[in-house]
């Protein structure tokens, strides 16, 4: 209670609810900023999705149909950048903004103005990046990995790409600092670390990863910039530099980045499965340690992305074995989720459906990752559609389904209204079927030798490409249901109770629905915190 | 007395928030510069 009053005394600046455009432009309320992040992420999801549709349209049959190779390569590059930095990461930050203060009993994020700044960097970054489609030479086309020397051959879009990546990185770092500082300093008295919901834990660890690796990406692209404009030769062989060094630095960022996109989904699934199993989470502490272990291991596996560049046998063995090791904590999580459901009173509302699909399909992505981690096998799979299938199984039914599960879980809390569960169930089944039609055949294409990042292919790959494209169009169309369901919920949903799901635990469910503009202005009592803990 | 205590507590928390934000910003800055310096050292070798 004392803490809550103290907070009021120090945050008079956002103690009232502003109206009109000022509410959003000058937003300091964590719920408003969370909403803006989520709307931005949803918009970028459809922009990146439109690019994916162009890719699948071109690949529907062999030969060049709709776009030239340069534009095709721009589409693959921009699709990745937009989906990773524009859709998935901002969606997680939006969910963090909405839920972390409510879940730890804090009145807001610790640094509200910084929070505003972190968000508003993003629209500028993506305007810059997307406007590169219209400059001479076209948008970046060398892949999202920005490998030199190819990336240095970009035209006018090169500095736009580098500046946009810097801005996205700065936004992520500032957002991560805010999350760490909020969790470490603004938890309600009695909210011990090992009482925190798993979503908060996974985000805390994600935030540490972000602080460690986003500056590494920024460093790498700064060096690209100086190589291009200031005559340095960090990555230029002609001047004594080493292009492979860029790959090492990039993947030192890139592999933890994969976990940045997936760990919060682990947290959400760990909230949803107990709720719809009506059982406490099995092995809460093991889950926390498993997430921490995965995060630690993510720093020592980066070179499995580049086995074929040539490296000593000892290094190959080290990175292969460390990659295999990640299966251990991941297995702990999968078995604990399964054990949570064991003999539970299960029901299959939309959040649970998405969480279960996550469990099955992310595991498929994990298994193909293990296959790719085996050095001699990787020499066969490298740069084929098998890799494309693998990481899309991790990121679409993994990260994207995790985000959708989270939105469907907390939407009644945010809006105070119930959504159309029948339509959301349709959204789930269409997504779950088409995501497999889209990506599963890509395993076959990869094993048969179809290279990735090409606009044309040999005729023997035609059939599975057609199937994959049909899956892509179906998946893309199914996603239009998502904003419609949310819009319908906001406009005409029936009122939601405070505890929208009968089996839900956690401080957020102790607040009324919709959550008040300023929640936990008085810190929750210890009894309430104990009641909210589902473990 | 209570108000003064609250104020002191609030002050202490503001200080904690500011210090930890600065600390993590410095950590991020160190990773940024560290990797550039690492590359320079390697290039010099």
Coordinates of C-alpha atoms in Angstrom, one line a residue:
Chain A
X1 CA 0.0 0.0 0.0
X2 CA 2.8 2.3 1.0
X3 CA 4.5 1.6 -2.3
X4 CA 1.4 2.5 -4.3
X5 CA 1.1 5.8 -2.6
X6 CA 4.7 6.5 -3.1
X7 CA 4.3 5.8 -6.7
X8 CA 1.4 8.2 -7.0
X9 CA 3.5 10.9 -5.5
X10 CA 6.2 10.4 -8.1
X11 CA 4.1 10.0 -11.2
X12 CA 1.7 12.8 -11.1
X13 CA 2.5 13.4 -14.8
X14 CA 0.4 10.5 -16.0
X15 CA -2.1 10.3 -13.2
X16 CA -5.0 11.4 -15.4
X17 CA -6.4 9.9 -18.5
X18 CA -5.6 12.1 -21.5
X19 CA -8.0 12.3 -24.5
X20 CA -7.6 12.6 -28.3
X21 CA -4.4 12.2 -30.2
X22 CA -2.3 13.4 -27.2
X23 CA -3.3 10.2 -25.3
X24 CA -1.4 8.2 -27.9
X25 CA 1.4 10.5 -29.1
X26 CA 2.4 11.4 -25.5
X27 CA 1.3 8.1 -24.0
X28 CA 3.0 7.0 -20.8
X29 CA 0.4 4.6 -19.6
X30 CA 1.6 1.0 -20.1
X31 CA -1.7 -0.2 -21.4
X32 CA -1.9 2.5 -24.1
X33 CA 1.7 1.8 -25.1
X34 CA 1.0 -1.9 -25.1
X35 CA -2.0 -1.3 -27.4
X36 CA 0.0 0.8 -29.8
X37 CA 2.7 -1.9 -29.9
X38 CA 0.1 -4.6 -30.6
X39 CA -1.6 -2.6 -33.4
X40 CA 1.8 -1.8 -34.9
X41 CA 2.8 -5.5 -34.8
X42 CA -0.5 -6.5 -36.4
X43 CA -0.1 -4.0 -39.2
X44 CA 3.5 -5.2 -39.8
X45 CA 2.3 -8.8 -39.7
X46 CA 0.0 -8.1 -42.7
X47 CA 2.7 -6.1 -44.5
X48 CA 5.2 -8.9 -44.1
X49 CA 2.4 -11.4 -44.9
X50 CA 1.7 -9.6 -48.2
X51 CA 5.4 -10.0 -49.1
X52 CA 5.1 -13.7 -48.3
X53 CA 2.1 -13.9 -50.6
X54 CA 4.2 -12.4 -53.5
X55 CA 7.0 -15.0 -52.8
X56 CA 4.5 -17.9 -52.8
X57 CA 2.7 -16.5 -55.9
X58 CA 6.0 -16.4 -57.8
X59 CA 7.0 -19.9 -56.6
X60 CA 3.6 -21.4 -57.5
X61 CA 5.1 -22.8 -60.7
X62 CA 8.6 -22.8 -62.3
X63 CA 9.7 -20.0 -64.5
X64 CA 9.4 -16.3 -63.9
X65 CA 5.8 -15.2 -63.7
X66 CA 5.1 -12.0 -61.7
X67 CA 8.3 -10.4 -60.4
X68 CA 11.8 -10.0 -61.5
X69 CA 14.6 -11.8 -59.5
X70 CA 15.7 -8.5 -57.9
X71 CA 12.3 -7.8 -56.5
X72 CA 11.9 -11.4 -55.4
X73 CA 15.1 -11.2 -53.4
X74 CA 13.9 -7.9 -52.0
X75 CA 10.7 -9.6 -50.9
X76 CA 12.5 -12.4 -49.1
X77 CA 14.8 -9.9 -47.3
X78 CA 12.1 -7.5 -46.4
X79 CA 9.6 -10.2 -45.4
X80 CA 12.1 -11.5 -42.8
X81 CA 13.1 -8.0 -41.5
X82 CA 9.5 -6.9 -41.2
X83 CA 8.2 -10.1 -39.6
X84 CA 11.1 -10.4 -37.1
X85 CA 11.6 -6.7 -36.1
X86 CA 8.2 -5.3 -37.0
X87 CA 5.7 -8.1 -36.1
X88 CA 7.0 -10.6 -33.6
X89 CA 9.3 -8.5 -31.4
X90 CA 6.9 -5.5 -31.1
X91 CA 4.0 -7.9 -30.4
X92 CA 6.0 -9.4 -27.5
X93 CA 6.8 -5.9 -26.2
X94 CA 3.2 -5.0 -26.5
X95 CA 2.1 -8.0 -24.4
X96 CA 4.9 -7.3 -21.9
X97 CA 3.7 -3.7 -21.6
X98 CA 0.1 -4.8 -21.0
X99 CA 0.7 -7.7 -18.7
X100 CA 3.9 -7.3 -16.7
X101 CA 2.8 -4.4 -14.5
X102 CA -0.6 -6.1 -13.9
X103 CA 1.1 -9.5 -13.2
X104 CA 3.7 -8.2 -10.7
X105 CA 1.3 -5.8 -8.9
X106 CA 3.0 -2.6 -10.2
X107 CA 1.1 0.6 -11.2
X108 CA 3.0 1.0 -14.5
X109 CA 6.3 0.4 -16.2
X110 CA 9.3 1.9 -14.3
X111 CA 10.3 4.3 -17.1
X112 CA 7.1 5.5 -18.8
X113 CA 8.6 8.2 -20.9
X114 CA 11.3 5.9 -22.1
X115 CA 8.5 3.5 -22.9
X116 CA 6.9 6.0 -25.1
X117 CA 10.2 6.8 -26.9
X118 CA 10.9 3.0 -27.5
X119 CA 7.6 2.7 -29.2
X120 CA 7.7 5.8 -31.3
X121 CA 11.1 4.9 -32.8
X122 CA 9.5 1.9 -34.5
X123 CA 7.1 3.7 -37.0
X124 CA 10.0 5.8 -38.2
X125 CA 12.3 2.8 -38.5
X126 CA 9.8 0.9 -40.6
X127 CA 8.8 3.9 -42.7
X128 CA 12.5 4.3 -43.5
X129 CA 13.0 0.6 -44.3
X130 CA 9.8 0.2 -46.4
X131 CA 10.5 3.4 -48.3
X132 CA 13.7 1.7 -49.6
X133 CA 11.4 -0.2 -51.9
X134 CA 11.1 3.0 -53.9
X135 CA 14.7 4.2 -54.2
X136 CA 17.0 3.6 -57.2
X137 CA 18.3 0.0 -57.0
X138 CA 15.4 -1.2 -55.0
X139 CA 15.1 -2.4 -51.5
X140 CA 17.8 -4.5 -49.7
X141 CA 17.9 -7.9 -51.5
X142 CA 20.9 -9.7 -49.9
X143 CA 19.0 -11.5 -47.2
X144 CA 18.1 -10.4 -43.7
X145 CA 21.4 -11.6 -42.5
X146 CA 23.1 -8.7 -44.4
X147 CA 26.2 -10.8 -45.2
X148 CA 29.1 -8.8 -46.8
X149 CA 30.3 -8.5 -49.4
X150 CA 26.8 -8.9 -51.0
X151 CA 25.2 -6.3 -48.7
X152 CA 27.8 -3.7 -49.6
X153 CA 26.7 -3.9 -53.2
X154 CA 23.3 -2.5 -52.3
X155 CA 22.4 0.8 -53.8
X156 CA 20.7 3.8 -52.1
X157 CA 18.9 1.4 -49.8
X158 CA 22.0 0.4 -47.9
X159 CA 22.2 3.3 -45.5
X160 CA 18.5 3.2 -45.1
X161 CA 18.7 -0.5 -44.1
X162 CA 21.6 0.2 -41.6
X163 CA 19.9 3.2 -40.0
X164 CA 16.6 1.4 -39.8
X165 CA 18.3 -1.6 -38.1
X166 CA 20.0 0.7 -35.7
X167 CA 16.7 2.3 -34.7
X168 CA 14.9 -1.1 -34.3
X169 CA 17.8 -2.2 -32.1
X170 CA 17.7 1.0 -30.0
X171 CA 13.9 0.5 -29.5
X172 CA 14.4 -3.1 -28.4
X173 CA 17.2 -2.3 -26.0
X174 CA 15.3 0.6 -24.4
X175 CA 12.2 -1.6 -24.1
X176 CA 14.3 -4.4 -22.5
X177 CA 15.9 -2.1 -20.0
X178 CA 12.4 -0.9 -19.0
X179 CA 11.2 -4.5 -18.5
X180 CA 14.2 -5.5 -16.4
X181 CA 14.0 -2.3 -14.3
X182 CA 10.2 -2.8 -13.8
X183 CA 10.5 -6.4 -12.7
X184 CA 13.5 -5.9 -10.5
X185 CA 12.2 -2.7 -8.8
X186 CA 8.4 -2.4 -9.0
X187 CA 7.2 -5.8 -7.9
X188 CA 4.6 -5.7 -5.2
X189 CA 5.9 -6.5 -1.7
X190 CA 5.5 -10.3 -1.4
X191 CA 5.9 -10.9 -5.1
X192 CA 9.1 -12.9 -4.7
X193 CA 11.0 -13.9 -7.8
X194 CA 9.9 -17.5 -7.6
X195 CA 6.3 -16.4 -7.2
X196 CA 6.3 -14.5 -10.5
X197 CA 4.1 -15.8 -13.3
X198 CA 6.1 -17.7 -16.0
X199 CA 5.3 -15.0 -18.6
X200 CA 7.1 -12.5 -16.4
X201 CA 10.0 -14.9 -15.9
X202 CA 10.4 -15.6 -19.6
X203 CA 10.3 -11.9 -20.4
X204 CA 12.9 -11.1 -17.7
X205 CA 15.3 -13.6 -19.3
X206 CA 14.4 -12.4 -22.8
X207 CA 15.1 -8.8 -21.7
X208 CA 18.6 -9.8 -20.5
X209 CA 19.2 -11.5 -23.9
X210 CA 18.1 -8.4 -25.7
X211 CA 20.4 -6.2 -23.7
X212 CA 23.3 -8.5 -24.5
X213 CA 22.8 -9.1 -28.2
X214 CA 21.0 -6.2 -29.8
X215 CA 24.1 -4.0 -29.3
X216 CA 26.2 -6.7 -31.0
X217 CA 24.0 -6.5 -34.1
X218 CA 24.3 -2.7 -33.9
X219 CA 28.1 -3.0 -33.7
X220 CA 28.1 -5.3 -36.7
X221 CA 26.0 -3.0 -38.9
X222 CA 28.0 0.0 -37.8
X223 CA 31.1 -1.8 -39.1
X224 CA 29.3 -2.5 -42.3
X225 CA 28.5 1.2 -42.6
X226 CA 32.1 2.3 -42.0
X227 CA 33.2 -0.4 -44.6
X228 CA 30.8 1.1 -47.1
X229 CA 31.3 4.8 -46.6
X230 CA 34.5 5.4 -44.6
X231 CA 37.1 3.1 -46.1
X232 CA 37.5 0.6 -43.3
X233 CA 37.9 -3.0 -44.2
X234 CA 36.4 -4.9 -41.2
X235 CA 34.8 -7.4 -43.6
X236 CA 36.5 -6.7 -46.9
X237 CA 39.1 -9.4 -47.8
X238 CA 40.9 -7.0 -50.2
X239 CA 41.8 -4.8 -47.3
X240 CA 42.8 -7.6 -44.9
X241 CA 39.3 -7.9 -43.4
X242 CA 37.3 -11.1 -43.0
X243 CA 33.8 -11.5 -44.3
X244 CA 33.3 -14.7 -42.2
X245 CA 33.9 -12.6 -39.1
X246 CA 30.7 -10.8 -39.9
X247 CA 28.9 -14.1 -39.9
X248 CA 30.3 -15.0 -36.5
X249 CA 29.2 -11.6 -35.0
X250 CA 25.9 -11.7 -36.7
X251 CA 25.0 -15.2 -35.4
X252 CA 26.3 -14.3 -32.0
X253 CA 23.3 -12.0 -32.1
X254 CA 21.1 -14.1 -34.4
X255 CA 20.8 -17.3 -32.4
X256 CA 19.8 -15.6 -29.1
X257 CA 17.4 -13.6 -31.3
X258 CA 15.6 -16.8 -32.1
X259 CA 15.1 -17.4 -28.3
X260 CA 14.1 -13.7 -27.9
X261 CA 11.2 -14.5 -30.3
X262 CA 10.3 -17.8 -28.6
X263 CA 10.9 -17.5 -24.9
X264 CA 7.8 -15.3 -24.2
X265 CA 5.7 -17.9 -26.1
X266 CA 7.0 -20.5 -23.6
X267 CA 5.7 -18.1 -20.8
X268 CA 2.3 -17.7 -22.4
X269 CA 1.9 -21.4 -23.0
X270 CA 2.9 -22.0 -19.3
X271 CA 0.0 -19.7 -18.3
X272 CA -2.6 -21.1 -20.6
X273 CA -2.1 -24.8 -20.2
X274 CA -2.7 -24.8 -16.4
X275 CA -5.7 -22.5 -16.8
X276 CA -7.5 -24.9 -19.3
X277 CA -6.2 -28.0 -17.5
X278 CA -7.5 -26.7 -14.2
X279 CA -4.3 -27.8 -12.6
X280 CA -1.2 -26.0 -11.3
X281 CA 1.8 -25.9 -13.7
X282 CA 3.9 -29.0 -13.2
X283 CA 7.4 -28.2 -12.1
X284 CA 7.3 -24.4 -11.9
X285 CA 10.9 -24.1 -10.7
X286 CA 12.2 -26.6 -13.3
X287 CA 10.5 -24.5 -15.9
X288 CA 12.2 -21.3 -14.7
X289 CA 15.6 -23.0 -14.7
X290 CA 15.0 -24.6 -18.1
X291 CA 14.3 -21.1 -19.6
X292 CA 17.5 -19.8 -18.0
X293 CA 19.5 -22.7 -19.3
X294 CA 18.1 -22.3 -22.8
X295 CA 19.0 -18.6 -22.7
X296 CA 22.6 -19.4 -21.5
X297 CA 23.0 -22.1 -24.1
X298 CA 21.8 -19.8 -26.8
X299 CA 25.1 -17.9 -26.5
X300 CA 27.3 -20.8 -27.3
X301 CA 25.7 -22.4 -30.3
X302 CA 25.9 -19.6 -32.9
X303 CA 28.3 -21.3 -35.4
X304 CA 25.8 -24.1 -36.2
X305 CA 24.3 -21.5 -38.6
X306 CA 27.6 -21.5 -40.5
X307 CA 29.1 -25.0 -40.4
X308 CA 29.8 -24.9 -44.1
X309 CA 32.1 -21.8 -44.1
X310 CA 34.9 -24.1 -43.0
X311 CA 36.0 -24.4 -39.4
X312 CA 38.2 -26.7 -37.3
X313 CA 36.7 -30.1 -36.5
X314 CA 36.9 -29.3 -32.8
X315 CA 34.8 -26.2 -33.3
X316 CA 32.3 -28.2 -35.4
X317 CA 32.0 -30.8 -32.6
X318 CA 31.7 -28.2 -29.9
X319 CA 28.9 -26.3 -31.7
X320 CA 27.1 -29.5 -32.7
X321 CA 27.1 -30.9 -29.1
X322 CA 26.2 -27.6 -27.5
X323 CA 23.3 -27.4 -30.0
X324 CA 22.1 -30.9 -29.0
X325 CA 22.3 -29.9 -25.4
X326 CA 19.5 -27.3 -25.9
X327 CA 17.1 -30.3 -26.4
X328 CA 17.5 -31.1 -22.7
X329 CA 15.9 -28.0 -21.1
X330 CA 13.5 -27.8 -24.0
X331 CA 12.5 -31.4 -23.4
X332 CA 12.0 -30.5 -19.7
X333 CA 9.5 -27.8 -20.8
X334 CA 7.6 -30.0 -23.2
X335 CA 7.3 -32.9 -20.7
X336 CA 6.2 -30.5 -18.0
X337 CA 3.5 -29.0 -20.1
X338 CA 2.3 -32.5 -21.0
X339 CA 2.5 -33.5 -17.3
X340 CA 0.4 -30.4 -16.4
X341 CA -2.4 -31.7 -18.7
X342 CA -2.1 -35.2 -17.4
X343 CA -5.4 -36.1 -15.6
X344 CA -6.4 -32.4 -15.9
X345 CA -10.0 -31.3 -16.5
X346 CA -9.2 -30.1 -20.1
X347 CA -11.3 -27.8 -22.2
X348 CA -10.4 -26.5 -25.6
X349 CA -11.1 -22.8 -25.9
X350 CA -9.2 -20.8 -28.5
X351 CA -6.2 -19.9 -26.3
X352 CA -5.8 -23.6 -25.4
X353 CA -6.1 -24.7 -29.0
X354 CA -3.3 -22.3 -30.0
X355 CA -1.2 -23.4 -27.1
X356 CA -1.6 -27.1 -28.0
X357 CA -0.8 -26.4 -31.6
X358 CA 2.3 -24.6 -30.4
X359 CA 3.3 -27.6 -28.3
X360 CA 3.0 -30.1 -31.2
X361 CA 4.3 -27.9 -34.1
X362 CA 7.1 -26.1 -32.2
X363 CA 8.4 -29.6 -31.3
X364 CA 8.5 -30.5 -35.0
X365 CA 10.5 -27.4 -35.6
X366 CA 12.8 -28.4 -32.7
X367 CA 13.4 -31.8 -34.1
X368 CA 14.3 -30.5 -37.6
X369 CA 16.6 -28.1 -35.7
X370 CA 18.4 -31.1 -34.2
X371 CA 18.7 -32.6 -37.6
X372 CA 20.3 -29.4 -38.9
X373 CA 22.6 -29.3 -35.9
X374 CA 24.3 -32.6 -37.0
X375 CA 27.4 -31.4 -38.9
X376 CA 27.6 -34.0 -41.7
X377 CA 23.8 -33.8 -42.3
X378 CA 24.0 -30.0 -42.3
X379 CA 26.3 -30.1 -45.3
X380 CA 23.3 -31.6 -47.2
X381 CA 20.6 -29.4 -45.7
X382 CA 22.5 -26.1 -45.8
X383 CA 20.7 -23.4 -47.8
X384 CA 17.9 -25.7 -48.9
X385 CA 14.1 -25.4 -48.3
X386 CA 14.6 -27.8 -45.3
X387 CA 16.1 -24.8 -43.4
X388 CA 13.1 -22.7 -44.5
X389 CA 10.7 -25.3 -43.2
X390 CA 12.6 -25.6 -40.0
X391 CA 12.7 -22.0 -39.0
X392 CA 9.1 -21.3 -40.1
X393 CA 7.9 -24.2 -37.9
X394 CA 9.7 -22.5 -35.0
X395 CA 8.5 -19.0 -35.8
X396 CA 5.0 -19.4 -37.1
X397 CA 3.3 -22.1 -35.0
X398 CA 5.9 -21.2 -32.4
X399 CA 6.1 -17.4 -31.9
X400 CA 3.0 -16.3 -34.0
X401 CA 0.7 -19.0 -32.5
X402 CA 2.1 -18.0 -29.0
X403 CA 1.2 -14.4 -29.6
X404 CA -2.3 -15.3 -30.9
X405 CA -2.8 -17.6 -27.8
X406 CA -1.8 -14.7 -25.6
X407 CA -4.1 -12.2 -27.3
X408 CA -7.1 -14.7 -27.2
X409 CA -6.3 -15.4 -23.5
X410 CA -6.1 -11.8 -22.3
X411 CA -8.4 -10.0 -24.8
X412 CA -11.4 -10.2 -22.4
X413 CA -9.2 -8.6 -19.7
X414 CA -8.1 -5.8 -22.0
X415 CA -11.4 -5.0 -23.6
X416 CA -13.8 -6.0 -20.8
X417 CA -15.7 -8.0 -23.5
X418 CA -16.0 -11.6 -24.6
X419 CA -15.0 -12.4 -28.2
X420 CA -16.7 -14.7 -30.7
X421 CA -15.2 -18.1 -29.7
X422 CA -16.8 -19.9 -32.6
X423 CA -15.0 -17.6 -35.1
X424 CA -11.8 -17.8 -33.1
X425 CA -12.0 -21.6 -33.2
X426 CA -12.4 -21.3 -37.0
X427 CA -9.4 -19.0 -37.1
X428 CA -7.4 -21.7 -35.2
X429 CA -8.4 -24.7 -37.3
X430 CA -7.8 -22.8 -40.6
X431 CA -4.4 -21.6 -39.4
X432 CA -3.4 -25.0 -38.0
X433 CA -4.3 -26.9 -41.2
X434 CA -2.9 -24.3 -43.6
X435 CA 0.3 -23.7 -41.7
X436 CA 1.1 -27.4 -42.2
X437 CA 0.1 -27.4 -45.8
X438 CA 2.3 -24.4 -46.3
X439 CA 5.5 -25.5 -44.5
X440 CA 5.5 -29.3 -44.2
X441 CA 6.1 -29.9 -48.0
X442 CA 9.1 -27.6 -47.8
X443 CA 10.9 -30.3 -45.8
X444 CA 10.5 -32.6 -48.9
X445 CA 11.6 -29.9 -51.2
X446 CA 14.7 -29.2 -49.1
X447 CA 15.6 -32.9 -48.8
X448 CA 15.2 -33.2 -52.6
X449 CA 17.7 -30.4 -53.0
X450 CA 15.7 -27.2 -53.8
X451 CA 17.8 -24.2 -52.8
X452 CA 16.3 -21.4 -50.8
X453 CA 16.2 -17.7 -51.9
X454 CA 15.5 -18.4 -55.6
X455 CA 12.6 -17.2 -57.8
X456 CA 12.8 -20.1 -60.2
X457 CA 13.4 -23.8 -59.8
X458 CA 13.7 -27.1 -61.6
X459 CA 10.4 -28.7 -62.7
X460 CA 10.6 -31.7 -60.4
X461 CA 9.9 -29.4 -57.5
X462 CA 6.6 -28.1 -59.0
X463 CA 4.0 -30.2 -57.2
X464 CA 5.1 -29.6 -53.6
X465 CA 5.6 -25.9 -54.4
X466 CA 2.1 -25.7 -55.6
X467 CA 0.8 -27.4 -52.5
X468 CA 3.0 -25.0 -50.4
X469 CA 1.7 -21.9 -52.2
X470 CA -2.0 -23.1 -51.7
X471 CA -1.2 -23.5 -48.0
X472 CA 0.3 -20.0 -48.0
X473 CA -2.7 -18.4 -49.6
X474 CA -5.1 -20.3 -47.2
X475 CA -3.0 -19.3 -44.2
X476 CA -2.8 -15.7 -45.3
X477 CA -6.6 -15.4 -45.9
X478 CA -7.3 -17.1 -42.5
X479 CA -5.4 -14.4 -40.7
X480 CA -7.9 -11.8 -41.9
X481 CA -10.2 -13.3 -39.3
X482 CA -7.9 -12.2 -36.5
X483 CA -8.4 -8.4 -36.7
X484 CA -12.1 -9.0 -37.5
X485 CA -12.6 -11.0 -34.3
X486 CA -10.8 -8.3 -32.3
X487 CA -12.8 -5.5 -33.9
X488 CA -16.1 -7.4 -33.4
X489 CA -15.2 -8.1 -29.7
X490 CA -14.4 -4.4 -29.1
X491 CA -17.6 -3.2 -30.8
X492 CA -20.2 -5.7 -29.7
X493 CA -18.8 -8.3 -27.4
X494 CA -20.8 -9.4 -24.3
X495 CA -19.4 -8.1 -21.0
X496 CA -16.6 -10.2 -19.6
X497 CA -16.2 -11.1 -15.9
X498 CA -13.1 -10.2 -14.0
X499 CA -11.9 -13.8 -14.2
X500 CA -12.7 -14.5 -17.9
X501 CA -11.5 -18.1 -17.7
X502 CA -12.7 -20.3 -14.8
X503 CA -9.3 -21.9 -14.2
X504 CA -7.2 -18.7 -14.5
X505 CA -4.8 -17.7 -11.8
X506 CA -2.7 -14.6 -11.4
X507 CA -2.9 -11.0 -10.2
X508 CA -4.3 -9.8 -13.5
X509 CA -7.5 -11.8 -13.0
X510 CA -8.0 -10.1 -9.6
X511 CA -8.6 -6.8 -11.4
X512 CA -11.9 -5.9 -13.0
X513 CA -12.5 -6.4 -16.8
X514 CA -11.6 -4.2 -18.6
X515 CA -8.5 -3.5 -16.4
X516 CA -8.8 0.0 -15.1
X517 CA -6.6 2.7 -16.7
X518 CA -4.4 2.8 -13.6
X519 CA -4.2 -0.7 -12.1
X520 CA -2.6 -1.6 -8.7
X521 CA -2.4 2.1 -7.5
X522 CA -2.5 0.3 -4.2
X523 CA -0.2 -2.7 -4.1
X524 CA -2.0 -6.1 -3.9
X525 CA -1.9 -7.8 -0.5
X526 CA 0.2 -10.8 0.2
X527 CA -2.9 -13.0 0.4
X528 CA -4.0 -11.9 -3.1
X529 CA -0.5 -12.6 -4.4
X530 CA -0.6 -16.1 -2.8
X531 CA -4.1 -16.7 -4.2
X532 CA -2.9 -15.6 -7.7
X533 CA 0.1 -17.9 -7.8
X534 CA -0.9 -21.0 -9.7
X535 CA 2.0 -23.1 -8.6
Chain B
X1 CA 6.4 11.4 10.0
X2 CA 4.6 8.9 7.7
X3 CA 4.7 11.3 4.8
X4 CA 8.4 11.9 5.3
X5 CA 9.0 8.1 5.5
X6 CA 7.0 7.6 2.3
X7 CA 8.9 10.3 0.6
X8 CA 12.2 8.7 1.7
X9 CA 11.1 5.4 0.4
X10 CA 9.9 6.9 -2.8
X11 CA 13.2 8.7 -3.2
X12 CA 15.1 5.5 -2.6
X13 CA 13.1 3.7 -5.2
X14 CA 13.5 6.4 -7.8
X15 CA 17.2 6.2 -7.2
X16 CA 17.2 2.4 -7.6
X17 CA 15.2 2.6 -10.8
X18 CA 17.5 5.3 -12.3
X19 CA 20.7 3.5 -11.2
X20 CA 19.6 0.2 -12.6
X21 CA 18.5 1.8 -15.9
X22 CA 21.9 3.4 -16.2
X23 CA 23.7 0.2 -15.3
X24 CA 21.9 -1.8 -18.0
X25 CA 22.4 1.0 -20.6
X26 CA 26.1 0.9 -19.8
X27 CA 26.1 -2.9 -20.2
X28 CA 24.4 -2.5 -23.6
X29 CA 26.9 0.2 -24.6
X30 CA 29.8 -2.1 -23.5
X31 CA 28.5 -4.9 -25.8
X32 CA 28.3 -2.5 -28.7
X33 CA 31.7 -1.0 -28.3
X34 CA 33.2 -4.3 -27.1
X35 CA 32.4 -6.1 -30.3
X36 CA 33.8 -3.3 -32.5
X37 CA 37.0 -3.2 -30.5
X38 CA 37.2 -7.0 -30.7
X39 CA 37.0 -6.7 -34.5
X40 CA 39.6 -4.0 -34.6
X41 CA 42.0 -6.0 -32.5
X42 CA 41.5 -9.1 -34.7
X43 CA 42.0 -7.0 -37.8
X44 CA 45.2 -5.6 -36.3
X45 CA 46.5 -9.1 -35.8

